[in-house]
mmCIF file of C-alpha atoms and ligand atoms in Angstrom:
data_model
loop_
_atom_site.group_PDB
_atom_site.id
_atom_site.type_symbol
_atom_site.label_atom_id
_atom_site.label_comp_id
_atom_site.label_asym_id
_atom_site.label_seq_id
_atom_site.Cartn_x
_atom_site.Cartn_y
_atom_site.Cartn_z
ATOM 1 C CA MET A 134 17.218 -7.385 -16.489
ATOM 2 C CA PRO A 135 13.928 -9.307 -16.775
ATOM 3 C CA ASP A 136 11.294 -8.563 -19.218
ATOM 4 C CA LYS A 137 9.240 -5.847 -17.994
ATOM 5 C CA LYS A 138 6.769 -3.183 -19.466
ATOM 6 C CA LEU A 139 6.155 0.142 -18.246
ATOM 7 C CA ILE A 140 2.598 0.672 -16.483
ATOM 8 C CA PHE A 141 2.908 3.911 -14.353
ATOM 9 C CA SER A 142 5.896 6.475 -14.864
ATOM 10 C CA ALA A 143 7.321 8.176 -12.096
ATOM 11 C CA ASN A 144 5.360 11.480 -13.278
ATOM 12 C CA LYS A 145 2.172 9.849 -13.359
ATOM 13 C CA ILE A 146 2.715 8.208 -9.983
ATOM 14 C CA LYS A 147 3.820 11.765 -8.521
ATOM 15 C CA SER A 148 0.651 13.687 -9.779
ATOM 16 C CA ARG A 149 -1.608 11.054 -8.615
ATOM 17 C CA VAL A 150 -0.083 10.798 -4.942
ATOM 18 C CA LYS A 151 -0.451 14.683 -5.037
ATOM 19 C CA GLU A 152 -4.118 14.214 -5.833
ATOM 20 C CA LEU A 153 -4.258 11.608 -3.086
ATOM 21 C CA ALA A 154 -2.627 13.999 -0.542
ATOM 22 C CA GLU A 155 -4.913 16.819 -1.183
ATOM 23 C CA GLN A 156 -7.972 14.584 -0.537
ATOM 24 C CA ILE A 157 -6.692 13.176 2.408
ATOM 25 C CA SER A 158 -5.563 16.806 3.775
ATOM 26 C CA LYS A 159 -9.036 17.831 3.081
ATOM 27 C CA ASP A 160 -10.965 14.823 4.690
ATOM 28 C CA TYR A 161 -8.845 14.813 7.812
ATOM 29 C CA ALA A 162 -8.523 18.516 8.309
ATOM 30 C CA GLY A 163 -8.817 19.606 12.185
ATOM 31 C CA LYS A 164 -8.527 15.644 13.193
ATOM 32 C CA GLU A 165 -5.993 13.564 14.662
ATOM 33 C CA LEU A 166 -4.358 11.493 12.058
ATOM 34 C CA VAL A 167 -2.026 8.503 12.227
ATOM 35 C CA MET A 168 -0.642 6.980 8.877
ATOM 36 C CA VAL A 169 0.446 3.510 9.240
ATOM 37 C CA GLY A 170 2.635 2.227 6.434
ATOM 38 C CA ILE A 171 2.707 -1.539 5.597
ATOM 39 C CA LEU A 172 6.252 -2.647 5.236
ATOM 40 C CA ASN A 173 8.097 -3.279 3.129
ATOM 41 C CA GLY A 174 6.191 -2.467 0.114
ATOM 42 C CA ALA A 175 4.568 0.955 1.086
ATOM 43 C CA PHE A 176 7.923 2.641 1.954
ATOM 44 C CA ILE A 177 8.254 4.656 -1.023
ATOM 45 C CA PHE A 178 4.447 5.386 -1.419
ATOM 46 C CA MET A 179 4.366 6.298 2.231
ATOM 47 C CA ALA A 180 7.358 8.730 2.033
ATOM 48 C CA ASP A 181 6.015 10.588 -1.161
ATOM 49 C CA LEU A 182 2.680 10.635 0.409
ATOM 50 C CA VAL A 183 3.336 12.321 3.758
ATOM 51 C CA ARG A 184 5.579 14.758 2.376
ATOM 52 C CA ALA A 185 2.409 15.946 0.094
ATOM 53 C CA ILE A 186 0.052 16.351 3.124
ATOM 54 C CA GLU A 187 -0.166 19.631 4.743
ATOM 55 C CA MET A 188 -1.287 18.993 8.334
ATOM 56 C CA PRO A 189 0.064 17.606 11.536
ATOM 57 C CA LEU A 190 0.052 13.722 11.498
ATOM 58 C CA GLU A 191 1.828 10.714 13.091
ATOM 59 C CA ILE A 192 3.716 8.062 11.401
ATOM 60 C CA ASP A 193 4.265 4.429 12.166
ATOM 61 C CA PHE A 194 4.957 1.181 10.484
ATOM 62 C CA ILE A 195 3.530 -2.314 10.703
ATOM 63 C CA ARG A 196 4.927 -5.354 9.007
ATOM 64 C CA VAL A 197 3.359 -8.560 7.690
ATOM 65 C CA ALA A 198 4.610 -11.380 5.563
ATOM 66 C CA SER A 199 2.178 -12.527 3.278
ATOM 67 C CA TYR A 200 3.931 -13.593 -0.273
ATOM 68 C CA GLY A 201 7.037 -15.604 0.607
ATOM 69 C CA ALA A 202 9.448 -15.273 -2.165
ATOM 70 C CA GLY A 203 6.893 -15.934 -5.021
ATOM 71 C CA SER A 204 4.250 -14.129 -6.879
ATOM 72 C CA VAL A 205 1.291 -16.093 -5.673
ATOM 73 C CA SER A 206 -0.384 -15.608 -2.429
ATOM 74 C CA SER A 207 0.445 -18.212 -0.022
ATOM 75 C CA GLY A 208 -2.944 -17.465 1.636
ATOM 76 C CA SER A 209 -1.518 -17.104 5.094
ATOM 77 C CA VAL A 210 -0.444 -13.927 6.559
ATOM 78 C CA THR A 211 2.259 -13.555 9.170
ATOM 79 C CA PHE A 212 2.464 -10.787 11.570
ATOM 80 C CA THR A 213 6.011 -9.625 12.130
ATOM 81 C CA LYS A 214 6.049 -6.033 13.505
ATOM 82 C CA ASP A 215 3.428 -4.138 15.341
ATOM 83 C CA ILE A 216 2.423 -0.537 15.526
ATOM 84 C CA GLU A 217 4.371 1.103 18.293
ATOM 85 C CA LEU A 218 2.415 4.489 18.529
ATOM 86 C CA SER A 219 -0.931 4.514 20.775
ATOM 87 C CA ILE A 220 -3.802 4.735 18.176
ATOM 88 C CA LYS A 221 -6.505 4.484 20.685
ATOM 89 C CA GLY A 222 -9.095 7.261 19.662
ATOM 90 C CA LYS A 223 -7.102 8.593 16.800
ATOM 91 C CA ASN A 224 -7.832 8.280 13.091
ATOM 92 C CA VAL A 225 -5.690 5.548 11.590
ATOM 93 C CA LEU A 226 -5.064 5.575 7.767
ATOM 94 C CA LEU A 227 -3.551 2.361 6.518
ATOM 95 C CA ILE A 228 -0.919 2.774 3.741
ATOM 96 C CA GLU A 229 -0.620 -0.163 1.369
ATOM 97 C CA ASP A 230 1.344 -0.741 -1.843
ATOM 98 C CA ILE A 231 -1.110 -2.975 -3.655
ATOM 99 C CA VAL A 232 -4.445 -4.573 -2.704
ATOM 100 C CA ASP A 233 -4.842 -8.027 -4.243
ATOM 101 C CA THR A 234 -6.837 -10.986 -2.848
ATOM 102 C CA GLY A 235 -7.409 -8.637 0.255
ATOM 103 C CA LYS A 236 -6.103 -11.199 2.851
ATOM 104 C CA THR A 237 -3.448 -9.022 4.090
ATOM 105 C CA LEU A 238 -5.647 -6.093 4.479
ATOM 106 C CA SER A 239 -8.397 -7.883 6.202
ATOM 107 C CA PHE A 240 -6.155 -9.581 8.722
ATOM 108 C CA LEU A 241 -4.552 -6.041 9.444
ATOM 109 C CA LYS A 242 -7.842 -4.077 9.753
ATOM 110 C CA GLN A 243 -8.968 -6.725 12.434
ATOM 111 C CA HIS A 244 -5.749 -6.454 14.223
ATOM 112 C CA ILE A 245 -5.850 -2.572 14.095
ATOM 113 C CA SER A 246 -9.532 -2.325 15.127
ATOM 114 C CA ASP A 247 -8.892 -4.224 18.266
ATOM 115 C CA LYS A 248 -6.711 -1.468 19.239
ATOM 116 C CA LYS A 249 -9.886 0.892 19.181
ATOM 117 C CA PRO A 250 -8.983 3.734 16.839
ATOM 118 C CA ALA A 251 -11.656 6.337 16.289
ATOM 119 C CA SER A 252 -11.618 5.476 12.759
ATOM 120 C CA LEU A 253 -9.810 3.180 10.267
ATOM 121 C CA LYS A 254 -9.572 3.694 6.602
ATOM 122 C CA ILE A 255 -7.362 2.383 3.758
ATOM 123 C CA CYS A 256 -5.245 4.127 1.128
ATOM 124 C CA ALA A 257 -3.507 1.889 -1.427
ATOM 125 C CA LEU A 258 -1.553 3.066 -4.347
ATOM 126 C CA ILE A 259 -2.734 0.152 -6.681
ATOM 127 C CA ASP A 260 -6.126 -1.759 -6.411
ATOM 128 C CA LYS A 261 -6.321 -5.123 -8.234
ATOM 129 C CA LYS A 262 -9.992 -4.934 -7.386
ATOM 130 C CA GLU A 263 -11.226 -7.845 -9.556
ATOM 131 C CA ARG A 264 -8.883 -10.571 -7.893
ATOM 132 C CA ARG A 265 -10.313 -9.822 -4.339
ATOM 133 C CA GLU A 266 -11.112 -12.970 -2.615
ATOM 134 C CA ILE A 267 -11.954 -11.254 0.473
ATOM 135 C CA SER A 268 -14.127 -8.031 0.627
ATOM 136 C CA VAL A 269 -11.836 -5.085 1.480
ATOM 137 C CA ILE A 270 -12.741 -1.506 0.554
ATOM 138 C CA VAL A 271 -9.827 0.893 -0.461
ATOM 139 C CA ASP A 272 -10.932 4.201 0.612
ATOM 140 C CA TYR A 273 -8.201 6.042 -1.147
ATOM 141 C CA SER A 274 -6.841 4.220 -4.334
ATOM 142 C CA GLY A 275 -4.233 5.512 -6.554
ATOM 143 C CA PHE A 276 -4.709 3.421 -9.653
ATOM 144 C CA GLU A 277 -6.766 0.265 -10.417
ATOM 145 C CA ILE A 278 -5.364 -2.518 -12.631
ATOM 146 C CA LYS A 279 -7.021 -6.032 -13.782
ATOM 147 C CA GLU A 280 -4.157 -8.312 -13.920
ATOM 148 C CA GLY A 281 -0.480 -8.530 -14.042
ATOM 149 C CA PHE A 282 2.477 -8.762 -11.290
ATOM 150 C CA LEU A 283 3.829 -5.220 -10.792
ATOM 151 C CA VAL A 284 7.206 -4.256 -9.616
ATOM 152 C CA GLY A 285 8.876 -0.882 -8.919
ATOM 153 C CA TYR A 286 8.339 2.219 -6.307
ATOM 154 C CA GLY A 287 8.380 -0.190 -3.497
ATOM 155 C CA LEU A 288 6.793 -3.263 -5.106
ATOM 156 C CA ASP A 289 8.925 -6.384 -5.361
ATOM 157 C CA TYR A 290 9.285 -9.852 -6.840
ATOM 158 C CA ALA A 291 11.319 -11.897 -4.396
ATOM 159 C CA GLU A 292 12.691 -8.629 -2.696
ATOM 160 C CA GLN A 293 14.116 -7.405 -6.190
ATOM 161 C CA HIS A 294 13.156 -4.267 -8.242
ATOM 162 C CA ARG A 295 11.766 -2.141 -5.207
ATOM 163 C CA HIS A 296 14.143 0.611 -6.194
ATOM 164 C CA TYR A 297 12.710 1.418 -9.541
ATOM 165 C CA PRO A 298 11.244 4.971 -9.613
ATOM 166 C CA ASP A 299 8.493 3.770 -12.080
ATOM 167 C CA ILE A 300 6.074 0.674 -11.856
ATOM 168 C CA PHE A 301 6.563 -2.043 -14.377
ATOM 169 C CA HIS A 302 4.557 -5.199 -15.126
ATOM 170 C CA LEU A 303 6.992 -8.023 -14.824
ATOM 171 C CA LEU A 304 6.463 -10.275 -17.859
ATOM 172 C CA SER A 305 8.380 -13.167 -16.817
ATOM 173 C CA PRO A 306 8.794 -13.331 -13.125
ATOM 174 C CA GLU A 307 9.829 -17.145 -13.168
ATOM 175 C CA LYS A 308 12.997 -16.061 -14.995
HETATM 176 P P1 IMP B 164 -3.174 -9.694 -0.945
HETATM 177 O O1 IMP B 164 -2.987 -10.106 0.761
HETATM 178 O O2 IMP B 164 -3.417 -10.769 -1.745
HETATM 179 O O3 IMP B 164 -4.253 -8.546 -0.815
HETATM 180 O O4 IMP B 164 -1.628 -9.261 -1.291
HETATM 181 C C1 IMP B 164 -1.218 -8.081 -0.810
HETATM 182 C C2 IMP B 164 0.117 -8.070 -0.728
HETATM 183 O O5 IMP B 164 0.819 -8.940 -1.751
HETATM 184 C C3 IMP B 164 0.699 -6.807 -1.144
HETATM 185 O O6 IMP B 164 1.038 -6.015 0.225
HETATM 186 C C4 IMP B 164 1.929 -6.906 -1.804
HETATM 187 O O7 IMP B 164 3.051 -6.880 -1.197
HETATM 188 C C5 IMP B 164 1.873 -8.247 -2.452
HETATM 189 N N1 IMP B 164 1.505 -8.199 -4.022
HETATM 190 C C6 IMP B 164 0.216 -8.379 -4.384
HETATM 191 N N2 IMP B 164 0.306 -8.282 -5.886
HETATM 192 C C7 IMP B 164 1.540 -7.764 -6.155
HETATM 193 C C8 IMP B 164 2.183 -7.120 -7.396
HETATM 194 O O8 IMP B 164 1.473 -7.249 -8.508
HETATM 195 N N3 IMP B 164 3.465 -7.197 -7.119
HETATM 196 C C9 IMP B 164 4.074 -6.950 -6.111
HETATM 197 N N4 IMP B 164 3.566 -7.316 -4.788
HETATM 198 C C10 IMP B 164 2.117 -7.745 -4.830
HETATM 199 MG MG1 MG B 165 4.352 -6.765 0.089
#
């Protein structure tokens, strides 16, 4: 096991996800909502979030590769799986695990906007606001952190650690 420190427990995540779901249900009441999860990191957050939302909605996924196998952003985003539902004229909510430099989301926002949705907002479980290199506004944010590389609850380091129910700060990712 690598050195890691608990940051957000499964219980804490669960109650925050419920609050986010309530807010989203209120804001989108009576509207056509498509929730688009960004793979792979958002798979657990998305699964919990959609189950806490009490309104009709459609679900799809999109996939980009931005980090390679390390913990430092490569700066280049590669697009590997597109949305399959038609989102033209619908309200799209992009679901991301964590926003760091903002490069991934600014790329995706542009790509999705080109498909002419009625609206496009972002929901991220974690916002590393202070590390932003490209301005991206997170409309629904679960938690904010200043620094550190996090794993668990979908978040990985070199594809490891995604399955933990809690979120940890990975203290020595190079080991
Ligand atoms: P950005 O493009 O720099 O905003 O990076 C966003 C992507 O990098 C996210 O989709 C995450 O997959 C990954 N990422 C950024 N910070 C972390 C972290 O602390 N743990 C795990 N993945 C991260
Ligand atoms: Mg990721």
